[in-house]
Amino acid sequence: KLDPLPLCLPHVKIKVPQKFLLCASGESVKVYSSSSEECVHDLQGHTDLVSGIVRNPSNHLQVYSCSADGTVRLWDFTDGILIKVQPHSLPRSFAIAASFFALCTVLVKLFQLVAVHLPLSGDQEVEARELSAVLCDVSPSGAASFGRKVRVVGLPGTSVANKFFLKSGNKKGAKNAFTCVSCHPKEDCIATGHEDGKIRLWRNFNQKKEYTYSTLHWHHGAVNTLQFTPEGTNLLSGGIESVLVQWHYTQENQKDFLPRLGGAITHIAVSPDGSLFCTSHSDNKITIIQSCVKVSAIIQGLVKGEGVRTDLTIDPRSKALVLNGKPGHLQFYSLHRDKLLYNLDIVQQEYIHEEGLDQFEVVKAAFDTRGNWLATVEERTQKGSELEINLKLWAYDEQTQSFMLNTTVTAPHEDQITAMCFSPSPETTMLVTISFDGHFKAWLLADHSDTKAEGACWSCDFVGGYHHLKPGCCCFSADGSLLAVGFQEVVTVWSPSWELLTTLSQPPGAIRDLCFGRLSCSKYLLGTSTKNQLCCWNLLTCSLEWSTPVDVSLLQADPLSENMAAFCSQSGCSDLFVFKPGEPRPLYSQKALCTGKVQRAVFAPRDQMLESCEEHAQWLNRSQLYFFTQHMDLMTFSTKTEEDRLLASSKRLMVDDSVAVTPFYLLLGKHRQQQEALTNPMAERIQLPQGSIAIKELLYTPAHVLPSASFLCSMFVRSLLISSSSAR
Amino acid sequence: MASFKSTKIPIYPKLGEKVTPDTLYWKNYKAPVQIKEFGAVTSIDFSSLAPHNYAVTASTRIHIYGPFSTEPVKTFTRFKDTAYSGKFRSDGQLLVAGCEDSMVRLFDVSGKVALRVFKGHTKGVHVTDFTSDCYHILTGSDDYTCRLWDIPNSTELTSYKEHTDYIRCGITSKLNRDIFITGSYDHTLRVFDARVEKSVMTMDHSQPVESVLLYPSEGLLVSAGGRYVKVWDLLKGGQPLVSLKNHHKTVTCLSLSSNGQRLLSASLDRHVKIYNTTNYKVVHNFDYAASILSLALAPDDESIVVGMTNGVLSIKHRKSPEEKREMAGKQRMQPVYRIFVKGRNYVPKKDDFLVSKPVKSHLAKYDKQLKKFNISKALDTALESWRRNRKPEITVAVMKELDRRGTLKNALAGRDEQNLSQLLNFLIGNVVDPRFTPVLVTATEMILDIYQAVVGQSSVVDRQLVRLQELVEREVDYQQDLLEVLGMLDTLFATVFCKCTHLYVYLNLCIQTGHKATIHFFGTPSNCLSLLMFL
């Protein structure tokens, strides 16, 4: 069965016990090793987003997690074992805090802060009998923290807050709503972060109405997170500026900064001994910092921005998925290893972490067929002034194994560039850009070898248009001999010498997508229009071959086969059809793939061809289809066999890692391995020559066509021998 | 933790000529040495003997100059009238010259008195040359005849009277002693063979021929006459190969560079043009002060000697490699300190493990301020006078960066009179530069917004504001004119669209990128009508 398999996109909350780093990622809690940055365990069990995790104060090898599914679970994170499940009667808990005596969660439905007492029983599933509401009227987006004296500090929304300092919060005006809270581990002090960028330190709040507070102000945006170090000497804060600020508790004017960490800081965690800090960022990244001076490790997931504006593309060299990453960057994400390879800085400008600024955004990216050239378009819309567009061309550098900026074209077009593609023909290196200003431009790599100073650079070769219509899409045929440009309702076909060969049109409706057929179907040109039409033109006869009334939102051609994938949106759901342009019946179709429109899709070529058996999965043999749903989840199709393999590999990994590397293990483990090797030498021997061709030939050839046994004998014996090279 | 990314200073393409190896080669000459002769310099000839002296024929004298002398090493003055065409024999021992008085004189280079005088022509002799066997002399005269003379006997060997006008140029073959070519004002070039009674080949140049030249292989012949330079293929029976029309006055002299790769032509229009002999494109151009009559290149292009109608002889010598190196050495900064160089010259041994020191990146001053978010100071450093004057692109880039950060207005505000007038001066200087206009217009608007309350308080600032206003108004008028021109051209190109797409695009680009290029192209907008006529 083919199942859409979501790739993990961690949404992060973190806790650092010395050696391990725990992070809530979607529906699971991930355990990373803080030294090797590898994911050690994946604690799965929750059925909804995990909203908070906290160490068990009575046992430092255990951790509580709470989730929006209404349960609180207790885990042993070193072994990855679920110890307890405690279903809530009240769903949607949002934050969690723990003390020796009580576990607290903030519940959203009822706006209550609830203390939960977990009885110490051996059962895995425990119903909490004591649910005591500590505070009412707590608004969502809360946080919770325990003070030294088991005073619960619940947190606080926009208008109402906890009982101690509700009034002062209101007096200051609208902008100082609480955003986060942290309790000093030793002293009678609570730090709160506010939306206006101030941090307030509250002291002496035990006696009613006699508390005092002092204000620290550095952040210009809201303070996202606050954390005291375990000894209470320092206070760490972070916000949108992406600067980790370390305040000295005793000297409040002194502070240290660690700037330019990446995206906005969402959480800070400190290891119990205070040597490691850990920040999680809005761009799906965890940074591990050694005592506030040095970044020692970065755990980076697929950067999920608010919108991926580039098309999904595949880098032909590394076979990595390329899309928008950090602001102004392109990320190269290896799909096979599910790991971010690197971020390529496209804009090359200092990113100012401030809300409401118009920043440059990478909006288009395209590779040529061999991966030697990368073209990117970045644009910046400014209020009241014109659009700034830069077209950049990057050459692949063998030495640094990365892309180097070759040419920058400022203002290549007068309006937004809507599409861009490289010519696949091997002779010329040509790029075509299409813009709303009514023109398409061809850019050629010009070799100025006579001028010594500069190497090859790109220049404009041709500017074309068609009756001042706005072009919307373009496509090269597989051999690069034809260029199709869709000008609203008209498709124009151009030769490489820039002659207008023919025009095709199928009104009504503007052309949305264009695709040339590949291989045996290369005589077909497919187009989709806004008025629910999928058309197929025959380029030999220049006439319409067939057309169907489907609302195709996205059309994608597989570069390695004739197949085409069309995503159709119908009544809030997306359907997928895979078909060949020459055949009237689709190869594969799946209704109601996901809710909402499919935004982007791409065929990623496989490393080696699958020898799949099932007929309906044969279109996945050469390449895999990845797509982005409306909620920016990256999904893919996988075959049954692949799923099995994935499952198996994850199981093996778990077994391997569950054994902690202790001195005892080192002694005993080695000993046992040796023993194992001694006890079954037989197994090793048997494995050897089974897959040999000679044996296969001997066994599977019909007897009546086999040569004489004397002839076969020597061959058979030779195949059983271990060759000298393999023995070595 | 990423490092601070410095402000990107855009690199703008340099307008004007592209630097090619040819321009580098032909620019590698020193400033010309000028020598005043008594009259127009009609002929220059280099001796093929080692020091490569050259004979300069001007008025009634022939001067012989050494390669680096500014004074003649030798002078021949025994002419009764204007001398013409002083030429060395290939061994450099003898020199022949014609004269307006119809006599041809042969000199020993070391002597003073003529060794032989050849009489027989009836009018001035403008062409003289030695044949390749060194025993004969070719002469061409205004009496329409060309003759061959024997040097030992000083007798006339043959006379050809086929031209119907003055013979003003001629050349002998270097490979065959019997073959020579003459060009005449009767528009023809004739190839003669001394063994045959009549000319063996005739080519029609269709202009009075001023100069002829044979390629070293002698398969190709180049002739100059009128505004044309024509190349003929002798091996194909005198078939015309190329016709070049790059001068706008009569071409007077031709020469080949030493390796035969480049052809030089000099003209009365005061230019020397250099052609590539493979594609006959002009690769370089020299300008001179007066109309050029004669041109010669020393062997190996060591010097270019040009004679002009006003009697000035201009000599350009090649820069020697040492001088070039010296020039480069001057530009290199010498270290000014001698201390703290310990270990700098240490060469690592074979087994040493090299640990390279991390290179510290230095930020520019304005970047340091930007890093600290000191916006006003960043703008101040970018507005420092040398940076503002020499590299306005830096100032503009910093302004753009501030604008991107949304803080340009804050940076511009709060300035005193002196500071503000500095800023306005910069705007006046650069606001109409098409590269900077978008950024500077925003800055100007902001300044006007901020300081409109204090207008009228300072006469300096007020004057500058008025200037700025005038400038902007003028620019707007300009752009309007240009758009009108574009409109006119549109109608024209609509008729011949397919042919001129490229030119049209070019013009369009001109309009978009700013008027400078366009003005250069048209002169003034009112001139465009003539351009239309021309098209």
XYZ file of N, CA, C and O in Angstrom, chain A residues 540-687:
592
model
N 4.033 17.795 -33.731
C 4.305 17.471 -35.135
C 3.201 18.009 -36.026
O 3.444 18.536 -37.103
N 1.976 17.879 -35.550
C 0.869 18.376 -36.346
C 0.415 19.757 -35.898
O -0.416 20.369 -36.550
N 0.982 20.244 -34.780
C 0.595 21.533 -34.203
C -0.906 21.584 -33.936
O -1.563 22.583 -34.200
N -1.454 20.510 -33.483
C -2.893 20.513 -33.206
C -3.139 19.892 -31.840
O -2.263 19.245 -31.274
N -4.326 20.084 -31.353
C -4.681 19.574 -30.031
C -4.907 18.072 -30.120
O -5.671 17.593 -30.955
N -4.217 17.317 -29.281
C -4.366 15.864 -29.291
C -5.565 15.467 -28.430
O -6.443 14.768 -28.885
N -5.556 15.911 -27.220
C -6.700 15.673 -26.343
C -6.767 16.752 -25.283
O -5.800 17.472 -25.061
N -7.888 16.866 -24.631
C -7.998 17.771 -23.498
C -9.091 17.263 -22.576
O -10.040 16.618 -23.011
N -8.890 17.502 -21.287
C -9.886 17.058 -20.323
C -10.208 18.203 -19.377
O -9.333 19.014 -19.075
N -11.416 18.261 -18.904
C -11.757 19.315 -17.959
C -11.389 18.934 -16.519
O -12.188 18.360 -15.809
N -10.161 19.185 -16.121
C -9.734 18.960 -14.726
C -9.082 20.246 -14.248
O -8.399 20.919 -15.009
N -9.274 20.536 -12.989
C -8.613 21.716 -12.429
C -7.243 21.285 -11.895
O -7.111 20.894 -10.749
N -6.277 21.334 -12.764
C -4.932 20.904 -12.372
C -4.209 22.084 -11.734
O -4.020 23.123 -12.357
N -3.823 21.918 -10.486
C -3.117 23.014 -9.821
C -1.619 22.921 -10.037
O -0.907 23.906 -9.933
N -1.151 21.731 -10.337
C 0.291 21.562 -10.474
C 0.552 20.414 -11.438
O -0.076 19.365 -11.338
N 1.466 20.651 -12.369
C 1.816 19.623 -13.342
C 3.313 19.417 -13.253
O 4.080 20.377 -13.277
N 3.713 18.199 -13.127
C 5.142 17.938 -12.929
C 5.553 16.751 -13.795
O 4.865 15.735 -13.830
N 6.664 16.897 -14.499
C 7.146 15.814 -15.350
C 8.295 15.099 -14.665
O 9.142 15.720 -14.039
N 8.292 13.782 -14.794
C 9.402 12.996 -14.264
C 10.555 13.092 -15.260
O 10.393 12.752 -16.430
N 11.728 13.536 -14.831
C 12.818 13.696 -15.798
C 13.356 12.371 -16.314
O 14.044 12.344 -17.323
N 13.060 11.272 -15.657
C 13.651 10.003 -16.059
C 12.682 9.085 -16.797
O 13.067 8.025 -17.256
N 11.432 9.450 -16.859
C 10.495 8.596 -17.591
C 9.480 9.478 -18.296
O 9.561 10.695 -18.252
N 8.512 8.819 -18.927
C 7.501 9.597 -19.654
C 6.423 10.120 -18.715
O 5.563 10.872 -19.126
N 6.467 9.682 -17.466
C 5.337 9.942 -16.577
C 5.182 11.414 -16.228
O 6.146 12.149 -16.160
N 3.949 11.775 -16.001
C 3.631 13.115 -15.540
C 2.713 12.984 -14.328
O 1.878 12.094 -14.286
N 2.912 13.879 -13.407
C 2.039 13.890 -12.243
C 1.225 15.169 -12.284
O 1.776 16.244 -12.505
N -0.068 15.024 -12.106
C -0.938 16.198 -12.072
C -1.691 16.207 -10.760
O -2.324 15.216 -10.399
N -1.572 17.300 -10.032
C -2.313 17.448 -8.783
C -3.555 18.277 -9.073
O -3.446 19.375 -9.607
N -4.696 17.733 -8.758
C -5.938 18.453 -9.012
C -6.587 18.773 -7.685
O -6.590 17.942 -6.779
N -7.092 19.947 -7.579
C -7.781 20.289 -6.344
C -9.274 20.193 -6.587
O -9.789 20.721 -7.575
N -9.921 19.475 -5.692
C -11.352 19.281 -5.858
C -11.992 19.317 -4.493
O -11.638 18.531 -3.619
N -12.880 20.204 -4.322
C -13.664 20.355 -3.084
C -12.787 20.234 -1.841
O -12.987 19.387 -0.983
N -11.759 21.079 -1.804
C -10.945 21.169 -0.599
C -9.907 20.078 -0.450
O -9.123 20.098 0.474
N -9.911 19.116 -1.354
C -8.916 18.047 -1.271
C -8.099 18.027 -2.555
O -8.480 18.590 -3.568
N -6.958 17.392 -2.487
C -6.113 17.266 -3.661
C -6.101 15.824 -4.127
O -6.001 14.904 -3.324
N -6.216 15.653 -5.434
C -6.098 14.325 -6.022
C -4.825 14.274 -6.839
O -4.353 15.290 -7.345
N -4.308 13.081 -6.971
C -3.104 12.915 -7.774
C -3.403 11.971 -8.923
O -4.004 10.908 -8.732
N -2.985 12.360 -10.126
C -3.054 11.475 -11.276
C -1.669 11.349 -11.858
O -0.985 12.350 -12.026
N -1.265 10.141 -12.124
C -0.007 9.938 -12.826
C -0.358 9.321 -14.165
O -1.107 8.348 -14.225
N 0.154 9.903 -15.236
C -0.221 9.445 -16.564
C 0.919 9.641 -17.541
O 1.893 10.335 -17.262
N 0.761 8.976 -18.688
C 1.676 9.222 -19.795
C 0.928 10.062 -20.821
O -0.253 9.806 -21.082
N 1.604 11.063 -21.427
C 0.889 11.944 -22.360
C 0.286 11.189 -23.533
O -0.741 11.586 -24.071
N 0.890 10.091 -23.916
C 0.411 9.383 -25.094
C -0.772 8.471 -24.808
O -1.448 8.043 -25.727
N -0.994 8.151 -23.540
C -2.033 7.169 -23.227
C -3.224 7.850 -22.558
O -3.052 8.753 -21.746
N -4.387 7.393 -22.889
C -5.563 8.070 -22.343
C -5.857 7.719 -20.887
O -6.488 8.485 -20.187
N -5.396 6.527 -20.417
C -5.730 6.124 -19.058
C -4.609 6.486 -18.101
O -3.441 6.280 -18.408
N -4.954 6.994 -16.909
C -3.883 7.277 -15.947
C -3.268 5.987 -15.406
O -3.952 4.974 -15.252
N -1.954 6.032 -15.117
C -1.254 4.885 -14.553
C -1.667 4.662 -13.107
O -1.746 3.551 -12.632
N -1.876 5.766 -12.444
C -2.123 5.680 -11.019
C -2.921 6.899 -10.610
O -2.704 7.992 -11.152
N -3.830 6.718 -9.712
C -4.533 7.895 -9.216
C -4.865 7.680 -7.753
O -5.103 6.563 -7.317
N -4.805 8.734 -7.003
C -5.193 8.660 -5.598
C -6.076 9.847 -5.278
O -5.686 11.006 -5.469
N -7.252 9.518 -4.803
C -8.191 10.580 -4.450
C -7.898 11.058 -3.039
O -7.372 10.299 -2.215
N -8.237 12.288 -2.781
C -8.137 12.856 -1.435
C -6.780 12.577 -0.800
O -6.644 11.929 0.216
N -5.771 13.037 -1.468
C -4.399 12.840 -1.030
C -4.156 13.591 0.268
O -3.606 13.071 1.224
N -4.560 14.830 0.269
C -4.402 15.644 1.469
C -5.401 16.786 1.364
O -5.949 17.037 0.296
N -5.627 17.444 2.462
C -6.550 18.562 2.412
C -5.830 19.787 1.866
O -4.626 19.948 2.061
N -6.578 20.599 1.193
C -5.996 21.820 0.660
C -5.214 21.554 -0.615
O -5.103 20.434 -1.085
N -4.690 22.642 -1.159
C -3.978 22.558 -2.426
C -2.550 22.072 -2.200
O -1.934 22.403 -1.184
N -2.058 21.319 -3.148
C -0.637 20.957 -3.113
C 0.147 22.148 -3.664
O -0.159 22.661 -4.739
N 1.110 22.616 -2.910
C 1.808 23.850 -3.284
C 2.918 23.594 -4.301
O 2.981 24.232 -5.329
N 3.788 22.672 -3.955
C 4.924 22.402 -4.837
C 5.127 20.899 -4.902
O 4.766 20.183 -3.959
N 5.743 20.474 -5.952
C 6.053 19.053 -6.058
C 7.306 18.879 -6.893
O 7.669 19.757 -7.683
N 7.965 17.762 -6.685
C 9.151 17.497 -7.483
C 9.378 15.994 -7.552
O 9.029 15.252 -6.635
N 9.932 15.553 -8.683
C 10.354 14.167 -8.812
C 11.827 14.098 -8.445
O 12.652 14.781 -9.061
N 12.159 13.324 -7.445
C 13.564 13.166 -7.067
C 14.054 11.842 -7.625
O 13.493 10.801 -7.304
N 15.069 11.862 -8.482
C 15.560 10.606 -9.051
C 16.162 9.713 -7.972
O 16.810 10.188 -7.044
N 15.922 8.423 -8.101
C 16.485 7.485 -7.131
C 17.935 7.182 -7.481
O 18.360 7.304 -8.622
N 18.665 6.743 -6.470
C 20.050 6.359 -6.703
C 20.134 5.167 -7.652
O 20.865 5.173 -8.613
N 19.353 4.159 -7.332
C 19.297 3.022 -8.236
C 17.840 2.663 -8.452
O 16.990 2.865 -7.589
N 17.607 2.093 -9.627
C 16.230 1.807 -9.991
C 15.664 0.731 -9.088
O 16.322 -0.259 -8.800
N 14.455 0.947 -8.650
C 13.801 -0.071 -7.849
C 13.288 -1.157 -8.774
O 12.825 -0.882 -9.870
N 13.361 -2.371 -8.320
C 12.755 -3.444 -9.116
C 11.442 -3.814 -8.452
O 11.293 -4.874 -7.860
N 10.556 -2.906 -8.579
C 9.299 -3.085 -7.874
C 8.412 -4.064 -8.625
O 8.491 -4.218 -9.829
N 7.588 -4.708 -7.881
C 6.758 -5.738 -8.475
C 5.361 -5.215 -8.773
O 4.813 -5.444 -9.836
N 4.812 -4.466 -7.836
C 3.411 -4.083 -7.972
C 3.227 -3.151 -9.168
O 4.044 -2.269 -9.398
N 2.172 -3.371 -9.862
C 1.980 -2.637 -11.113
C 1.681 -1.166 -10.860
O 2.208 -0.293 -11.526
N 0.852 -0.938 -9.844
C 0.445 0.442 -9.619
C 1.550 1.278 -8.982
O 1.423 2.483 -8.850
N 2.637 0.650 -8.576
C 3.728 1.407 -7.979
C 4.909 1.534 -8.926
O 5.964 1.988 -8.537
N 4.690 1.099 -10.167
C 5.835 1.086 -11.075
C 6.320 2.487 -11.447
O 7.485 2.667 -11.785
N 5.436 3.448 -11.373
C 5.861 4.818 -11.711
C 6.836 5.354 -10.678
O 7.485 6.374 -10.894
N 6.978 4.681 -9.560
C 7.914 5.140 -8.534
C 9.288 4.489 -8.686
O 10.170 4.706 -7.873
N 9.442 3.678 -9.728
C 10.688 2.931 -9.883
C 11.901 3.821 -10.011
O 12.931 3.585 -9.392
N 11.792 4.809 -10.866
C 12.976 5.617 -11.158
C 13.095 6.821 -10.256
O 14.186 7.235 -9.906
N 11.990 7.420 -9.942
C 12.072 8.612 -9.100
C 10.969 8.590 -8.068
O 9.981 7.865 -8.196
N 11.175 9.409 -7.076
C 10.217 9.478 -5.991
C 9.539 10.843 -6.072
O 10.180 11.835 -6.425
N 8.281 10.903 -5.753
C 7.555 12.165 -5.837
C 7.431 12.779 -4.450
O 6.923 12.149 -3.524
N 7.930 13.976 -4.310
C 7.792 14.718 -3.062
C 6.876 15.900 -3.290
O 6.916 16.499 -4.361
N 6.082 16.252 -2.311
C 5.235 17.432 -2.486
C 4.976 18.127 -1.166
O 5.051 17.527 -0.093
N 4.689 19.393 -1.269
C 4.378 20.228 -0.118
C 2.879 20.427 -0.039
O 2.254 20.828 -1.015
N 2.298 20.153 1.095
C 0.873 20.405 1.256
C 0.672 21.862 1.662
O 1.621 22.606 1.846
N -0.570 22.208 1.818
C -0.887 23.585 2.154
C -0.306 23.980 3.516
O 0.045 25.121 3.746
N -0.207 23.004 4.395
C 0.336 23.291 5.726
C 1.844 23.152 5.747
O 2.441 23.009 6.810
N 2.445 23.152 4.582
C 3.894 23.108 4.448
C 4.483 21.842 5.050
O 5.528 21.868 5.699
N 3.759 20.740 4.919
C 4.341 19.458 5.287
C 4.902 18.826 4.026
O 4.246 18.823 2.982
N 6.078 18.303 4.153
C 6.691 17.646 3.009
C 6.302 16.180 3.041
O 6.544 15.485 4.015
N 5.666 15.735 1.987
C 5.182 14.354 1.949
C 5.819 13.637 0.779
O 6.249 14.249 -0.194
N 5.804 12.323 0.865
C 6.313 11.557 -0.261
C 5.544 10.257 -0.391
O 4.806 9.865 0.518
N 5.696 9.608 -1.522
C 5.120 8.290 -1.730
C 6.203 7.255 -1.543
O 7.312 7.423 -2.046
N 5.884 6.215 -0.803
C 6.883 5.167 -0.676
C 6.213 3.835 -0.953
O 5.005 3.665 -0.754
N 6.986 2.906 -1.412
C 6.438 1.590 -1.704
C 6.523 0.728 -0.451
O 7.172 1.069 0.522
N 5.842 -0.396 -0.499
C 5.747 -1.294 0.648
C 7.142 -1.719 1.111
O 7.471 -1.666 2.298
N 7.959 -2.125 0.142
C 9.279 -2.664 0.489
C 10.121 -1.622 1.198
O 10.821 -1.916 2.152
N 10.010 -0.414 0.709
C 10.791 0.642 1.325
C 10.388 0.874 2.762
O 11.224 1.063 3.633
N 9.100 0.815 2.982
C 8.599 1.046 4.324
C 9.136 -0.002 5.283
O 9.562 0.304 6.392
N 9.121 -1.235 4.798
C 9.641 -2.322 5.625
C 11.093 -2.069 5.977
O 11.514 -2.246 7.115
N 11.828 -1.644 4.975
C 13.245 -1.427 5.204
C 13.452 -0.310 6.234
O 14.270 -0.415 7.133
N 12.696 0.745 6.069
C 12.804 1.862 6.997
C 12.554 1.422 8.420
O 13.292 1.738 9.343
N 11.471 0.624 8.557
C 11.079 0.152 9.868
C 12.196 -0.695 10.474
O 12.566 -0.522 11.635
N 12.739 -1.573 9.642
C 13.780 -2.470 10.117
C 15.000 -1.680 10.591
O 15.565 -1.943 11.642
N 15.362 -0.691 9.797
C 16.574 0.060 10.134
C 16.374 0.821 11.441
O 17.265 0.892 12.277
N 15.164 1.344 11.636
C 14.939 2.103 12.861
C 14.988 1.175 14.072
O 15.459 1.526 15.133
N 14.495 -0.060 13.906
C 14.509 -1.009 15.002
C 15.941 -1.349 15.376
O 16.313 -1.394 16.541
N 16.740 -1.606 14.367
C 18.114 -2.000 14.617
C 18.844 -0.892 15.370
O 19.584 -1.107 16.298
N 18.587 0.316 14.921
C 19.244 1.456 15.533
C 18.929 1.512 17.025
O 19.785 1.750 17.851
N 17.654 1.223 17.349
C 17.239 1.312 18.731
C 17.972 0.288 19.576
O 18.447 0.587 20.665
N 18.081 -0.884 19.069
C 18.738 -1.941 19.826
C 20.205 -1.585 20.065
O 20.729 -1.709 21.159
N 20.833 -1.079 19.016
C 22.245 -0.751 19.137
C 22.497 0.296 20.201
O 23.442 0.216 20.961
N 21.619 1.275 20.202
C 21.932 2.415 21.049
C 21.429 2.269 22.470
O 21.777 3.047 23.338
N 20.590 1.267 22.685
C 20.009 1.166 24.014
C 21.053 0.770 25.048
O 20.857 0.970 26.230
N 22.139 0.200 24.587
C 23.175 -0.183 25.530
C 24.057 1.029 25.794
O 24.722 1.528 24.900
N 24.026 1.519 26.992
C 24.833 2.683 27.327
C 26.298 2.267 27.422
O 26.629 1.146 27.798
N 27.158 3.173 27.041
C 28.578 2.855 27.057
C 29.120 3.133 28.460
O 29.540 4.237 28.770
N 29.065 2.158 29.299
C 29.627 2.277 30.648
C 30.943 1.509 30.684
O 31.208 0.690 29.794
N 31.743 1.736 31.675
C 32.982 0.962 31.793
C 32.692 -0.536 31.863
O 33.399 -1.347 31.278
N 31.621 -0.872 32.546
C 31.216 -2.272 32.659
C 30.932 -2.864 31.290
O 31.387 -3.935 30.938
N 30.195 -2.063 30.496
C 29.846 -2.526 29.149
C 31.096 -2.721 28.317
O 31.224 -3.680 27.560
N 31.996 -1.786 28.474
C 33.215 -1.851 27.676
C 33.969 -3.157 27.957
O 34.474 -3.802 27.054
N 34.011 -3.496 29.234
C 34.702 -4.731 29.611
C 33.939 -5.957 29.106
O 34.449 -6.776 28.367
N 32.676 -5.982 29.499
C 31.879 -7.172 29.239
C 31.532 -7.306 27.760
O 31.561 -8.374 27.187
N 31.187 -6.158 27.160
C 30.750 -6.160 25.776
C 31.817 -6.721 24.858
O 31.541 -7.536 23.974
N 33.028 -6.333 25.082
C 34.119 -6.788 24.247
C 34.267 -8.303 24.379
O 34.404 -9.028 23.411
N 34.208 -8.706 25.619
C 34.358 -10.120 25.914
C 33.277 -10.931 25.198
O 33.552 -11.934 24.550
N 32.068 -10.410 25.270
C 30.957 -11.157 24.692
C 31.077 -11.216 23.166
O 30.791 -12.211 22.545
N 31.514 -10.124 22.595
C 31.667 -10.123 21.135
C 32.657 -11.175 20.685
O 32.451 -11.882 19.696
N 33.745 -11.266 21.439
C 34.748 -12.274 21.089
C 34.147 -13.670 21.169
O 34.339 -14.499 20.297
N 33.389 -13.851 22.223
C 32.769 -15.154 22.419
C 31.849 -15.490 21.263
O 31.892 -16.582 20.721
N 31.069 -14.508 20.911
C 30.143 -14.724 19.803
C 30.878 -15.147 18.553
O 30.491 -16.063 17.863
N 31.958 -14.460 18.326
C 32.742 -14.762 17.140
C 33.274 -16.191 17.210
O 33.387 -16.875 16.192
N 33.601 -16.632 18.400
C 34.143 -17.972 18.553
C 33.062 -19.030 18.373
O 33.287 -20.080 17.784
N 31.889 -18.751 18.944
C 30.865 -19.787 18.957
C 30.285 -20.074 17.586
O 29.950 -21.209 17.293
N 30.105 -19.083 16.775
C 29.531 -19.433 15.479
C 30.430 -19.068 14.299
O 30.142 -18.152 13.554
N 31.502 -19.771 14.161
C 32.318 -19.581 12.960
C 31.642 -20.216 11.751
O 31.883 -19.832 10.620
N 30.759 -21.168 12.025
C 30.077 -21.855 10.940
C 29.232 -20.902 10.116
O 29.246 -20.930 8.893
N 28.526 -20.067 10.819
C 27.600 -19.148 10.163
C 28.342 -18.294 9.141
O 27.856 -18.039 8.045
N 29.513 -17.918 9.545
C 30.289 -17.059 8.666
C 30.636 -17.774 7.369
O 30.603 -17.210 6.296
N 30.973 -19.033 7.521
C 31.440 -19.765 6.356
C 30.299 -20.003 5.362
O 30.488 -19.930 4.162
N 29.164 -20.270 5.879
C 28.055 -20.628 4.996
C 27.651 -19.456 4.110
O 27.318 -19.630 2.948
N 27.763 -18.285 4.622
C 27.279 -17.115 3.898
C 27.907 -16.928 2.526
O 27.297 -16.364 1.637
